[in-house]
Amino acid sequence: AQSVTQLDSQVPVFEEAPVELRCNYSSSVSVYLFWYVQYPNQGLQLLLKYLSGSTLVKGINGFEAEFNKSQTSFHLRKPSVHISDTAEYFCAVSRYGGSQGNLIFGKGTKLSVKP
Amino acid sequence: ETGVTQSPTHLIKTRGQQVTLRCSSQSGHNTVSWYQQALGQGPQFIFQYYREEENGRGNFPPRFSGLQFPNYSSELNVNALELDDSALYLCASSFGTASSGANVLTFGAGSRLTVL
């Protein structure tokens, strides 16, 4: 079975500051890794994904994440945040060969960007 | 291209009632998944439909059931509602074979169910 732990439930940060949202996962098999963002009253939108290859993955809106197999982590980073980045961020995994719709999500991290 | 649309957006039911939630897939997608997102939690996988058949299920009782239609739209039915069923129900569509864990899901905005 797979599980995802997002280490911070809330992260407050000032505008233009860097931010890192932490994600650790547990799995006995190989997995794909995803970060989704959820704005208020909206569905989830894909930020980026790691399938294979380079461990540094770049996504939309200036976000990037690094896959670290030895530490089973997939932390999300942005060098300079904007007010519009205020949202909830979810880390998720899916199993190689598993149902394409079966994502295991973490509990989410609420990013609050203050002026 | 149209995205994933869900209806209704909000609804209130009482304990013991039944509810049907509807989802229209993104154009070109052939697979639909349903998730339950309780307040303060991440989404939890309920089940997936591919070629009109359920082909993956999370840890949800049989009173959660679904359908996928030939046009790839889908319904989620919940019988004998309980207070703990209060949540945001998310539908997601994707394209690919049944076992394509790398495929990206496109989510709808959800249906918020309140059970009193």
mmCIF file of C-alpha atoms in Angstrom, chain A residues 25 30-36 46 48-58 65-67 69 74 92-97 100 103, chain B residues 100-105:
data_model
loop_
_atom_site.group_PDB
_atom_site.id
_atom_site.type_symbol
_atom_site.label_atom_id
_atom_site.label_comp_id
_atom_site.label_asym_id
_atom_site.label_seq_id
_atom_site.Cartn_x
_atom_site.Cartn_y
_atom_site.Cartn_z
ATOM 1 C CA TYR A 25 5.673 9.068 0.563
ATOM 2 C CA SER A 30 7.550 2.121 -7.791
ATOM 3 C CA VAL A 31 5.239 5.101 -7.997
ATOM 4 C CA TYR A 32 4.536 8.167 -10.037
ATOM 5 C CA LEU A 33 4.409 11.465 -8.133
ATOM 6 C CA PHE A 34 2.189 14.492 -8.593
ATOM 7 C CA TRP A 35 1.472 17.906 -7.125
ATOM 8 C CA TYR A 36 -2.015 19.368 -7.524
ATOM 9 C CA LEU A 46 -2.069 19.615 -11.977
ATOM 10 C CA LEU A 48 3.679 19.023 -12.131
ATOM 11 C CA LYS A 49 4.422 15.314 -12.229
ATOM 12 C CA TYR A 50 7.396 12.983 -11.946
ATOM 13 C CA LEU A 51 7.230 9.844 -14.052
ATOM 14 C CA SER A 52 10.909 8.992 -14.671
ATOM 15 C CA GLY A 53 14.188 10.555 -15.768
ATOM 16 C CA SER A 54 15.469 13.840 -14.389
ATOM 17 C CA THR A 55 14.677 14.175 -10.705
ATOM 18 C CA LEU A 56 14.054 17.928 -10.994
ATOM 19 C CA VAL A 57 10.656 18.581 -12.476
ATOM 20 C CA LYS A 58 9.385 21.966 -13.574
ATOM 21 C CA ALA A 65 9.817 19.766 -7.377
ATOM 22 C CA GLU A 66 12.662 17.381 -6.766
ATOM 23 C CA PHE A 67 12.272 13.632 -6.473
ATOM 24 C CA LYS A 69 14.289 8.315 -3.959
ATOM 25 C CA PHE A 74 8.991 15.047 -3.454
ATOM 26 C CA ALA A 92 -0.196 12.487 -4.609
ATOM 27 C CA VAL A 93 1.188 9.160 -5.779
ATOM 28 C CA SER A 94 -0.036 6.456 -8.105
ATOM 29 C CA ARG A 95 1.304 2.947 -8.457
ATOM 30 C CA TYR A 96 3.076 1.696 -11.569
ATOM 31 C CA GLY A 97 0.507 -0.424 -13.387
ATOM 32 C CA GLN A 100 -5.010 5.374 -13.739
ATOM 33 C CA LEU A 103 -4.289 8.551 -6.764
ATOM 34 C CA SER B 100 -2.045 3.837 -16.770
ATOM 35 C CA GLY B 101 -0.987 5.265 -13.478
ATOM 36 C CA ALA B 102 1.012 7.976 -15.235
ATOM 37 C CA ASN B 103 -2.021 9.579 -16.835
ATOM 38 C CA VAL B 104 -3.024 13.037 -15.677
ATOM 39 C CA LEU B 105 -6.481 13.466 -14.199
#
